Tab-separated table of C-alpha atoms and ligand atoms in Angstrom:
chain	number	residue	atom	x	y	z
A	1	PRO	CA	2.951	-35.687	-38.631
A	2	SER	CA	4.209	-32.179	-38.330
A	3	ALA	CA	3.450	-30.374	-35.092
A	4	LEU	CA	4.431	-27.016	-36.553
A	5	ARG	CA	1.927	-24.531	-35.348
A	6	GLU	CA	0.248	-21.855	-37.288
A	7	ILE	CA	1.668	-18.424	-36.604
A	8	MET	CA	-1.097	-15.957	-35.945
A	9	ILE	CA	-0.629	-12.317	-36.710
A	10	GLN	CA	-2.758	-10.077	-34.532
A	11	VAL	CA	-3.582	-6.434	-34.511
A	12	PRO	CA	-4.219	-5.859	-30.806
A	13	ASN	CA	-7.222	-3.858	-29.702
A	14	VAL	CA	-5.754	-2.441	-26.491
A	15	GLY	CA	-3.750	0.750	-26.159
A	16	TRP	CA	-2.103	2.859	-23.451
A	17	SER	CA	-5.471	4.009	-22.152
A	18	ASP	CA	-6.351	0.419	-21.245
A	19	ILE	CA	-3.422	0.161	-18.849
A	20	GLY	CA	-3.601	1.441	-15.282
A	21	GLY	CA	-0.424	2.417	-13.443
A	22	LEU	CA	2.881	1.076	-14.763
A	23	ASP	CA	3.948	4.597	-15.708
A	24	ASP	CA	7.667	3.770	-15.754
A	25	ALA	CA	7.169	0.676	-17.861
A	26	GLN	CA	4.921	2.569	-20.272
A	27	MET	CA	7.417	5.388	-20.619
A	28	ARG	CA	10.294	3.052	-21.349
A	29	LEU	CA	8.315	1.091	-23.912
A	30	ARG	CA	7.103	4.223	-25.660
A	31	GLU	CA	10.656	5.379	-26.043
A	32	GLY	CA	12.245	2.015	-26.615
A	33	VAL	CA	9.699	0.259	-28.827
A	34	GLU	CA	7.037	2.608	-30.093
A	35	LEU	CA	9.344	5.422	-31.246
A	36	PRO	CA	11.841	3.294	-33.165
A	37	LEU	CA	9.067	1.289	-34.846
A	38	LYS	CA	7.211	4.440	-35.801
A	39	SER	CA	10.149	6.602	-36.848
A	40	PRO	CA	13.120	4.409	-37.680
A	41	GLU	CA	14.493	7.230	-39.827
A	42	SER	CA	14.936	9.467	-36.767
A	43	PHE	CA	17.071	6.856	-35.062
A	44	LYS	CA	19.103	6.412	-38.234
A	45	ARG	CA	19.648	10.161	-38.490
A	46	MET	CA	20.945	10.233	-34.928
A	47	GLY	CA	23.118	7.204	-35.505
A	48	ILE	CA	21.644	5.238	-32.613
A	49	ARG	CA	20.637	1.639	-32.607
A	50	PRO	CA	17.245	0.846	-31.133
A	51	ALA	CA	17.138	-1.975	-28.575
A	52	LYS	CA	16.145	-5.364	-29.961
A	53	GLY	CA	14.944	-7.242	-26.945
A	54	PHE	CA	12.845	-6.262	-23.938
A	55	LEU	CA	12.330	-8.539	-20.983
A	56	LEU	CA	9.229	-7.780	-18.934
A	57	PHE	CA	9.371	-9.320	-15.484
A	58	GLY	CA	7.121	-9.269	-12.457
A	59	PRO	CA	4.413	-11.243	-10.670
A	60	PRO	CA	1.636	-12.937	-12.693
A	61	GLY	CA	-1.329	-10.844	-13.758
A	62	THR	CA	0.374	-7.461	-13.522
A	63	GLY	CA	-0.063	-6.563	-17.196
A	64	LYS	CA	2.989	-7.856	-19.067
A	65	THR	CA	0.983	-9.226	-21.976
A	66	LEU	CA	-1.186	-6.137	-21.928
A	67	LEU	CA	1.875	-3.859	-22.214
A	68	ALA	CA	3.253	-5.825	-25.148
A	69	LYS	CA	-0.078	-5.664	-26.964
A	70	ALA	CA	-0.538	-1.976	-26.241
A	71	VAL	CA	2.900	-1.000	-27.471
A	72	ALA	CA	2.342	-2.954	-30.694
A	73	ARG	CA	-0.987	-1.298	-31.242
A	74	GLU	CA	0.293	2.201	-30.470
A	75	ALA	CA	3.247	1.679	-32.800
A	76	GLU	CA	0.814	0.529	-35.491
A	77	ALA	CA	2.740	-2.703	-35.612
A	78	ASN	CA	1.631	-6.286	-35.965
A	79	PHE	CA	1.740	-8.552	-32.944
A	80	VAL	CA	2.856	-12.155	-32.953
A	81	ALA	CA	2.477	-13.909	-29.633
A	82	THR	CA	3.785	-17.257	-28.579
A	83	LYS	CA	4.680	-19.045	-25.406
A	84	SER	CA	7.502	-21.416	-24.677
A	85	SER	CA	5.318	-24.487	-24.608
A	86	ASP	CA	4.147	-23.676	-28.164
A	87	LEU	CA	7.700	-23.524	-29.399
A	88	LEU	CA	8.902	-26.780	-27.929
A	89	SER	CA	8.103	-29.733	-30.110
A	90	LYS	CA	8.974	-33.303	-29.311
A	91	TRP	CA	10.089	-33.837	-32.897
A	92	TYR	CA	13.776	-33.428	-33.499
A	93	GLY	CA	14.609	-30.075	-35.017
A	94	GLU	CA	11.057	-28.848	-35.159
A	95	SER	CA	11.333	-26.415	-32.247
A	96	GLU	CA	14.198	-24.589	-33.941
A	97	GLN	CA	12.219	-24.553	-37.157
A	98	GLN	CA	9.255	-23.074	-35.320
A	99	VAL	CA	11.414	-20.280	-33.891
A	100	SER	CA	12.829	-19.485	-37.325
A	101	ARG	CA	9.377	-19.453	-38.896
A	102	LEU	CA	8.239	-17.056	-36.189
A	103	PHE	CA	10.982	-14.572	-37.078
A	104	GLU	CA	10.499	-15.038	-40.792
A	105	ARG	CA	6.811	-14.304	-40.497
A	106	ALA	CA	7.501	-11.289	-38.262
A	107	ARG	CA	9.906	-9.842	-40.840
A	108	GLN	CA	7.401	-10.385	-43.643
A	109	VAL	CA	4.721	-8.331	-41.917
A	110	ALA	CA	7.017	-5.758	-40.241
A	111	PRO	CA	6.764	-3.578	-38.275
A	112	THR	CA	6.155	-6.370	-35.799
A	113	VAL	CA	6.344	-7.001	-32.083
A	114	ILE	CA	7.180	-10.617	-31.254
A	115	PHE	CA	6.001	-11.592	-27.778
A	116	ILE	CA	7.327	-14.716	-26.057
A	117	ASP	CA	5.524	-15.509	-22.816
A	118	GLU	CA	7.008	-17.743	-20.101
A	119	ILE	CA	10.493	-17.379	-21.536
A	120	ASP	CA	12.000	-18.914	-18.382
A	121	SER	CA	10.732	-22.355	-19.299
A	122	LEU	CA	12.291	-22.066	-22.741
A	123	ALA	CA	15.610	-20.827	-21.480
A	124	PRO	CA	16.208	-21.942	-17.898
A	125	ALA	CA	19.610	-21.221	-16.393
A	126	ARG	CA	20.431	-24.824	-15.516
A	127	GLY	CA	18.125	-27.414	-16.960
A	128	GLY	CA	14.700	-28.011	-15.526
A	129	GLY	CA	13.056	-26.644	-18.653
A	130	LEU	CA	10.072	-28.068	-20.434
A	131	GLY	CA	12.089	-30.216	-22.801
A	132	GLU	CA	15.332	-32.145	-22.990
A	133	PRO	CA	18.269	-29.954	-21.899
A	134	ALA	CA	20.007	-30.438	-25.262
A	135	ALA	CA	16.819	-29.589	-27.133
A	136	THR	CA	16.071	-26.434	-25.155
A	137	GLU	CA	19.673	-25.364	-25.632
A	138	ARG	CA	19.285	-25.642	-29.398
A	139	VAL	CA	16.079	-23.641	-29.267
A	140	VAL	CA	17.708	-20.893	-27.213
A	141	ASN	CA	20.649	-20.803	-29.604
A	142	THR	CA	18.278	-20.461	-32.531
A	143	LEU	CA	16.416	-17.680	-30.756
A	144	LEU	CA	19.664	-15.840	-30.013
A	145	ALA	CA	20.901	-16.304	-33.566
A	146	GLU	CA	17.620	-14.937	-34.931
A	147	MET	CA	17.870	-11.946	-32.610
A	148	ASP	CA	21.520	-11.357	-33.519
A	149	GLY	CA	20.515	-11.501	-37.160
A	150	LEU	CA	17.818	-8.865	-36.853
A	151	ASP	CA	18.863	-5.772	-38.690
A	152	ASP	CA	18.329	-2.526	-36.784
A	153	MET	CA	16.038	-1.230	-39.479
A	154	GLN	CA	13.973	-4.334	-40.054
A	155	GLY	CA	11.226	-3.156	-37.749
A	156	VAL	CA	11.074	-6.263	-35.576
A	157	VAL	CA	11.236	-5.978	-31.794
A	158	VAL	CA	11.259	-8.970	-29.478
A	159	MET	CA	9.526	-8.794	-26.120
A	160	ALA	CA	9.530	-11.620	-23.621
A	161	ALA	CA	7.862	-12.045	-20.274
A	162	THR	CA	8.689	-14.002	-17.159
A	163	ASN	CA	7.478	-14.338	-13.594
A	164	ARG	CA	10.821	-15.805	-12.594
A	165	PRO	CA	13.683	-13.706	-13.933
A	166	ASN	CA	16.170	-15.453	-11.610
A	167	LEU	CA	15.713	-18.705	-13.483
A	168	LEU	CA	16.680	-17.254	-16.823
A	169	ASP	CA	19.734	-18.321	-18.799
A	170	PRO	CA	22.157	-15.349	-18.446
A	171	ALA	CA	23.109	-15.750	-22.113
A	172	LEU	CA	19.766	-14.154	-22.961
A	173	LEU	CA	20.608	-10.975	-21.098
A	174	ARG	CA	23.803	-10.010	-22.914
A	175	PRO	CA	23.984	-6.771	-24.918
A	176	GLY	CA	22.113	-6.944	-28.211
A	177	ARG	CA	19.763	-9.554	-26.789
A	178	PHE	CA	17.232	-8.978	-24.004
A	179	ASP	CA	19.260	-6.066	-22.737
A	180	GLU	CA	16.326	-3.923	-21.641
A	181	LEU	CA	14.783	-5.181	-18.416
A	182	VAL	CA	11.404	-3.733	-17.564
A	183	TYR	CA	9.931	-4.395	-14.138
A	184	VAL	CA	6.157	-4.766	-14.101
A	185	PRO	CA	5.212	-4.439	-10.427
A	186	VAL	CA	2.072	-5.020	-8.417
A	187	PRO	CA	0.181	-1.702	-8.538
A	188	ASP	CA	0.133	0.812	-5.681
A	189	ALA	CA	-3.109	2.464	-4.520
A	190	LYS	CA	-2.957	5.070	-7.281
A	191	GLY	CA	-2.389	2.389	-9.915
A	192	ARG	CA	-5.210	0.298	-8.477
A	193	HIS	CA	-7.524	3.288	-8.710
A	194	LYS	CA	-6.689	3.716	-12.390
A	195	ILE	CA	-7.152	0.003	-13.055
A	196	LEU	CA	-10.514	-0.005	-11.277
A	197	GLU	CA	-11.591	2.991	-13.365
A	198	ILE	CA	-10.640	1.137	-16.538
A	199	HIS	CA	-12.470	-2.047	-15.616
A	200	THR	CA	-15.622	-0.269	-14.432
A	201	LYS	CA	-15.721	2.033	-17.463
A	202	ASN	CA	-18.689	0.181	-18.948
A	203	MET	CA	-20.381	-0.666	-15.652
A	204	PRO	CA	-23.398	1.209	-14.334
A	205	LEU	CA	-22.030	2.037	-10.872
A	206	SER	CA	-24.365	3.315	-8.206
A	207	ASN	CA	-23.334	6.573	-6.523
A	208	ASP	CA	-22.259	4.856	-3.338
A	209	VAL	CA	-19.438	2.937	-5.045
A	210	ASP	CA	-16.224	4.521	-3.820
A	211	LEU	CA	-13.189	3.684	-5.939
A	212	ASP	CA	-10.906	5.488	-3.456
A	213	TYR	CA	-12.029	3.150	-0.727
A	214	LEU	CA	-11.685	0.109	-2.984
A	215	SER	CA	-8.220	1.052	-4.162
A	216	GLU	CA	-7.075	1.569	-0.579
A	217	ASN	CA	-8.450	-1.785	0.527
A	218	THR	CA	-7.014	-3.998	-2.171
A	219	GLU	CA	-3.377	-4.171	-1.211
A	220	ARG	CA	-1.299	-6.596	-3.334
A	221	PHE	CA	-4.162	-7.062	-5.800
A	222	THR	CA	-2.803	-7.274	-9.341
A	223	GLY	CA	-4.553	-5.858	-12.400
A	224	ALA	CA	-5.919	-9.330	-13.097
A	225	ASP	CA	-7.224	-9.570	-9.499
A	226	LEU	CA	-8.892	-6.165	-9.776
A	227	GLU	CA	-10.519	-7.082	-13.061
A	228	ASP	CA	-11.790	-10.234	-11.386
A	229	LEU	CA	-13.134	-8.174	-8.479
A	230	THR	CA	-15.190	-5.910	-10.744
A	231	ARG	CA	-16.513	-8.879	-12.707
A	232	ARG	CA	-17.572	-10.601	-9.508
A	233	ALA	CA	-19.310	-7.483	-8.239
A	234	GLY	CA	-21.274	-7.353	-11.487
A	235	LEU	CA	-22.191	-11.033	-11.194
A	236	ILE	CA	-23.296	-10.566	-7.593
A	237	ALA	CA	-25.572	-7.727	-8.688
A	238	LEU	CA	-27.112	-9.995	-11.319
A	239	ARG	CA	-27.405	-12.844	-8.838
A	240	SER	CA	-29.759	-10.721	-6.733
A	241	SER	CA	-31.828	-9.900	-9.784
A	242	LEU	CA	-31.380	-10.319	-13.518
A	243	GLU	CA	-33.215	-7.008	-13.835
A	244	ALA	CA	-30.565	-5.191	-11.763
A	245	THR	CA	-29.547	-1.882	-13.326
A	246	MET	CA	-26.710	-0.871	-10.997
A	247	VAL	CA	-23.676	-2.391	-9.354
A	248	THR	CA	-23.701	-1.197	-5.761
A	249	LYS	CA	-21.244	-0.684	-2.943
A	250	GLU	CA	-22.721	-3.724	-1.227
A	251	ASN	CA	-22.040	-5.845	-4.317
A	252	PHE	CA	-18.423	-4.732	-4.220
A	253	GLU	CA	-18.143	-5.422	-0.478
A	254	LYS	CA	-19.315	-8.949	-1.062
A	255	ALA	CA	-16.990	-9.418	-4.030
A	256	LEU	CA	-14.128	-8.166	-1.880
A	257	GLN	CA	-14.872	-10.829	0.719
A	258	GLU	CA	-14.647	-13.488	-2.002
A	259	THR	CA	-11.430	-12.244	-3.573
A	260	ARG	CA	-7.862	-12.652	-2.362
A	261	PRO	CA	-4.759	-11.022	-3.791
A	262	SER	CA	-2.891	-13.566	-5.884
A	263	VAL	CA	0.491	-12.155	-4.882
A	264	THR	CA	1.895	-12.816	-1.411
A	265	PRO	CA	4.423	-10.499	0.281
A	266	GLU	CA	7.034	-13.278	-0.091
A	267	MET	CA	6.415	-13.453	-3.832
A	268	GLU	CA	6.746	-9.709	-4.139
A	269	ARG	CA	10.071	-9.703	-2.310
A	270	GLU	CA	11.533	-12.035	-4.915
A	271	TYR	CA	11.819	-9.268	-7.503
B	1	ATP	P1	1.086	-13.628	-16.701
B	1	ATP	O1	2.435	-13.425	-16.116
B	1	ATP	O2	0.209	-14.523	-15.878
B	1	ATP	O3	1.095	-13.957	-18.169
B	1	ATP	P2	0.586	-10.865	-17.263
B	1	ATP	O4	1.467	-10.034	-16.425
B	1	ATP	O5	0.952	-11.047	-18.684
B	1	ATP	O6	0.319	-12.231	-16.549
B	1	ATP	P3	-1.857	-9.872	-18.300
B	1	ATP	O7	-2.185	-11.109	-19.055
B	1	ATP	O8	-1.352	-8.730	-19.071
B	1	ATP	O9	-0.858	-10.223	-17.144
B	1	ATP	O10	-3.113	-9.407	-17.442
B	1	ATP	C1	-4.289	-10.167	-17.359
B	1	ATP	C2	-5.499	-9.258	-17.404
B	1	ATP	O11	-5.556	-8.483	-16.200
B	1	ATP	C3	-5.433	-8.238	-18.519
B	1	ATP	O12	-6.022	-8.725	-19.683
B	1	ATP	C4	-6.205	-7.061	-17.937
B	1	ATP	O13	-7.578	-7.208	-18.133
B	1	ATP	C5	-5.924	-7.147	-16.459
B	1	ATP	N1	-4.788	-6.274	-16.094
B	1	ATP	C6	-3.578	-6.648	-15.632
B	1	ATP	N2	-2.797	-5.595	-15.378
B	1	ATP	C7	-3.510	-4.499	-15.696
B	1	ATP	C8	-3.240	-3.097	-15.679
B	1	ATP	N3	-2.064	-2.610	-15.258
B	1	ATP	N4	-4.217	-2.255	-16.098
B	1	ATP	C9	-5.412	-2.732	-16.508
B	1	ATP	N5	-5.721	-4.036	-16.558
B	1	ATP	C10	-4.793	-4.927	-16.154
């Protein structure tokens, strides 16, 4: 029984305007991924090789997947997402085959952004990965060979994400591989404000809701935490009455009491 998984091609429905904060990361991805995918001929004219691999790292829920989707969408590219656990098969040789199929499919529908989530469990520095050490090593070698084999003009860019960059096999970080490291941090107050604006865009907010106050009182909240906060506030409003027409300051206060930042100061210091 083959465990080969279907490879789904997506056209993401999020763009730059759906991302709050992360200005540096956005800028680097526009230049490093969007431009070369959109105008490969300009890079050719200038005789420069676009980067092949981008490693997004930072705490969970800060928008790594979102960035990868947005850059694909803005570059009018296809998006193929996978995570390490999807690539590792218990059947001999099948994981490598899955990696190769992923690249083959990406080339067929180019321009394409390949996104590999949780890359640290595929390629851990010293064992401790999801599978047998020998098996994960073969998978990583296949991945590296596929990346080495990507022609500059083929219109395929590989993006990977990790919460634990320190655990990554250094072989992945050599030039021509994941040589662009993009930090995706926990947002500051300005970023949180932007994120709150995005996630309350379709909410009927009462006049007393103060996003300045909320962004100043949500230290270490990630984008995912802030989205959760707005959703909870909406639910709390509905809990008081299904006929509610507004989400109020009080609803947000209550939601705030129920929500904790998912990132601790210790976690943040690790990056
Ligand atoms: P993980 O490491 O757990 O995979 P991640 O960094 O990939 O997390 P995402 O999956 O991109 O995080 O974020 C989860 C959700 O949180 C997003 O779908 C989005 O709704 C919200 N979110 C996270 N960061 C942001 C942001 N910077 N701006 C707007 N929304 C955000």
